[in-house]
Amino acid sequence: MSAPERPAGWAGTPVTGAELTQRYQSSVMNTFGTPARVLARGEGSTVWDVDGNRYLDLLGGIAVNSLGHAHPAIVEAVTNQLQTLGHVSNFFISEPQVRLAEKLLSLVGHDGRVFFANSGAEANEAAFKASRRTGRTRVVATEGSFHGRTMGALALTSKAQYREPFEPLPGDVTFVPYGDVAALEAAVDDTVAAFVVEPIQGEAGVIDAPEGYLAAAREITSRHGALLWVDEVQTGVGRTGDWFAHTASGIVPDLVTLAKGLGGGIPIGAMIALGDAATLLGPGNHGTTFGGNPVATAAALAVIDTIETEGLLAHATARGDQLAAGLERHPRVTAVTGRGLLRGVVLTEPRAADVQTAAYDAGLIVNAPTPDRLRLAPPLVLTEDEAAHAVATISALLDEVLA
Ligand SMILES: *Cc1c(COP(=O)(O)O)cnc(C)c1O
């Protein structure tokens, strides 16, 4: 295993994972528990820890590193932009911001307006505020949802463990079972401002919506004059093999929120408002200092351009199908959920956390969002050989851990 490269001119004492972990524990806020590894470097779908161990990264920073690590297109776009104009505030226009807004609208395929933010939670905050401008305050969300950790986004997130310590949360939010059309029909009336839904629930463990669910949601919300707000923070920007996961259902939402994969690792979020929803927010209604800054928008343009020029939508579908076909065959796997390169691997036993730990030791990064599910969200540039290695290694781990 090759040692991680040090930056040019680096002359310090090599630091170990154990030492940095100890320093982390006394300096970084303990909101994540103590992470199991200290990473130093990445290239493509591979990362190295500070102790020189190598990992195939099947999580990609939680569906963020869409082009993998250190992709030259992002490095070049960010470097050039930073050398030209790094930040201007929203008192000024910059070309990358306008080009990205136009590009996102063209990918969605409808007229609208884009609000830029810096994260998924912030994209959802913008949408939450836009929904209030309908003159209604009720929002319907789904059980198992995850929309972020700020107070507004948390109000839409169903997990009791995340919500309860912070109640009362803003808003008038009703939760309905995910995928249940009758429950949605019963919950939505003419007092509802918006229905917010993930096309595939990511944090819940990659839960697919039943066929026809988004179409039914579109019909029900339209009938009651409510907004359909699709949270594509995890599923958007090529992750599922389409630009957006909702595209396959043929619907046109009112609001689409994006973040994670959009910047390929540079923080950026976006709220796309289509049709009449595009004018819900006006001057003075919302704002941000960093949102839409030239560097972040240049990075996102590079991500989108690379997905187009390298054919990564079709590639994500092919590699995702390869992972699913390989893993579905394992006797300890009851189903592989999701689409493209957002996949849930459902195990016969609630031992996903043990598999995750064993995977780290075997040089593979996977994630266990629930007791019986692994989540895979690798870079869209994952190669065929890497996908084959992933299937072989996960299969061997399942044999060993779930023996
Ligand atoms: C991750 C996620 C968020 C929150 O994004 P942050 O950038 O962590 O604020 C919101 N919605 C969905 C569907 C997500 O997966």
CSV table of N, CA and C and ligand atoms in Angstrom, one decimal, residues 62 118-124 146-150 153 157 198-203 231-235 257 259-260 268 375, ligand 1:
chain,number,residue,atom,x,y,z
A,62,ILE,N,-21.2,10.7,0.9
A,62,ILE,CA,-22.6,10.6,0.9
A,62,ILE,C,-23.2,11.2,-0.4
A,118,ASN,N,-26.1,26.9,0.0
A,118,ASN,CA,-24.8,26.2,0.2
A,118,ASN,C,-24.9,24.8,0.7
A,119,SER,N,-26.1,24.3,0.9
A,119,SER,CA,-26.3,23.0,1.4
A,119,SER,C,-27.7,22.5,1.1
A,120,GLY,N,-28.0,21.2,1.4
A,120,GLY,CA,-29.3,20.7,1.2
A,120,GLY,C,-30.3,21.3,2.1
A,121,ALA,N,-29.9,21.4,3.4
A,121,ALA,CA,-30.9,22.0,4.4
A,121,ALA,C,-31.2,23.4,3.9
A,122,GLU,N,-30.3,24.2,3.5
A,122,GLU,CA,-30.6,25.6,3.1
A,122,GLU,C,-31.4,25.6,1.8
A,123,ALA,N,-31.2,24.7,0.9
A,123,ALA,CA,-32.1,24.6,-0.3
A,123,ALA,C,-33.5,24.4,0.1
A,124,ASN,N,-33.7,23.5,1.1
A,124,ASN,CA,-35.0,23.2,1.6
A,124,ASN,C,-35.6,24.3,2.4
A,146,PHE,N,-36.0,12.6,5.2
A,146,PHE,CA,-34.8,13.4,5.8
A,146,PHE,C,-34.7,14.6,4.9
A,147,HIS,N,-34.8,15.8,5.5
A,147,HIS,CA,-34.6,17.0,4.7
A,147,HIS,C,-33.6,18.0,5.2
A,148,GLY,N,-32.9,17.6,6.3
A,148,GLY,CA,-31.8,18.4,6.8
A,148,GLY,C,-32.0,18.7,8.3
A,149,ARG,N,-31.0,19.4,8.8
A,149,ARG,CA,-30.9,19.6,10.3
A,149,ARG,C,-31.1,21.0,10.8
A,150,THR,N,-31.3,22.0,9.9
A,150,THR,CA,-31.7,23.3,10.4
A,150,THR,C,-33.1,23.3,10.9
A,153,ALA,N,-35.8,22.8,8.1
A,153,ALA,CA,-35.6,21.5,7.5
A,153,ALA,C,-35.9,20.3,8.4
A,157,THR,N,-38.4,16.7,8.7
A,157,THR,CA,-37.7,15.5,8.9
A,157,THR,C,-38.4,14.6,9.9
A,198,GLU,N,-39.1,13.0,-1.2
A,198,GLU,CA,-37.9,12.5,-1.8
A,198,GLU,C,-38.4,11.4,-2.9
A,199,PRO,N,-37.9,11.5,-4.1
A,199,PRO,CA,-38.3,10.5,-5.1
A,199,PRO,C,-37.8,9.1,-4.7
A,200,ILE,N,-36.7,9.0,-4.0
A,200,ILE,CA,-36.2,7.8,-3.4
A,200,ILE,C,-35.7,8.3,-2.0
A,201,GLN,N,-36.2,7.7,-0.9
A,201,GLN,CA,-35.7,8.1,0.4
A,201,GLN,C,-34.3,7.6,0.7
A,202,GLY,N,-33.4,8.6,0.7
A,202,GLY,CA,-31.9,8.2,0.9
A,202,GLY,C,-31.5,7.8,2.3
A,203,GLU,N,-31.7,8.7,3.2
A,203,GLU,CA,-31.2,8.5,4.6
A,203,GLU,C,-32.0,7.3,5.2
A,231,ASP,N,-37.6,16.8,-3.1
A,231,ASP,CA,-36.3,17.0,-2.6
A,231,ASP,C,-35.3,16.0,-3.2
A,232,GLU,N,-34.5,16.5,-4.2
A,232,GLU,CA,-33.6,15.7,-4.9
A,232,GLU,C,-32.1,16.0,-4.5
A,233,VAL,N,-32.0,16.4,-3.2
A,233,VAL,CA,-30.7,16.7,-2.6
A,233,VAL,C,-29.8,15.5,-2.8
A,234,GLN,N,-30.3,14.3,-2.6
A,234,GLN,CA,-29.5,13.1,-2.7
A,234,GLN,C,-29.6,12.4,-4.0
A,235,THR,N,-30.8,12.5,-4.7
A,235,THR,CA,-31.0,11.7,-5.9
A,235,THR,C,-30.7,12.5,-7.2
A,257,THR,N,-35.3,20.7,-5.0
A,257,THR,CA,-34.1,21.1,-4.2
A,257,THR,C,-33.0,20.2,-4.5
A,259,ALA,N,-28.5,19.6,-3.8
A,259,ALA,CA,-27.2,20.0,-3.2
A,259,ALA,C,-26.2,18.9,-3.4
A,260,LYS,N,-26.0,18.1,-2.4
A,260,LYS,CA,-25.0,17.0,-2.5
A,260,LYS,C,-24.1,16.9,-3.7
A,268,ILE,N,-22.6,23.5,-2.3
A,268,ILE,CA,-23.6,24.3,-3.1
A,268,ILE,C,-25.0,23.6,-2.9
A,375,ARG,N,-25.9,1.2,2.4
A,375,ARG,CA,-26.2,2.2,1.3
A,375,ARG,C,-24.9,2.3,0.5
B,1,LIG,C1,-28.5,15.1,2.8
B,1,LIG,C2,-29.9,15.5,2.6
B,1,LIG,C3,-30.4,16.8,3.0
B,1,LIG,C4,-29.6,17.8,3.8
B,1,LIG,O1,-28.4,18.2,3.1
B,1,LIG,P1,-27.3,19.0,3.9
B,1,LIG,O2,-26.4,19.4,2.8
B,1,LIG,O3,-26.7,17.9,4.8
B,1,LIG,O4,-27.9,20.1,4.7
B,1,LIG,C5,-31.7,17.1,2.6
B,1,LIG,N1,-32.4,16.3,1.9
B,1,LIG,C6,-32.0,15.1,1.5
B,1,LIG,C7,-32.9,14.2,0.7
B,1,LIG,C8,-30.7,14.7,1.8
B,1,LIG,O5,-30.3,13.4,1.5
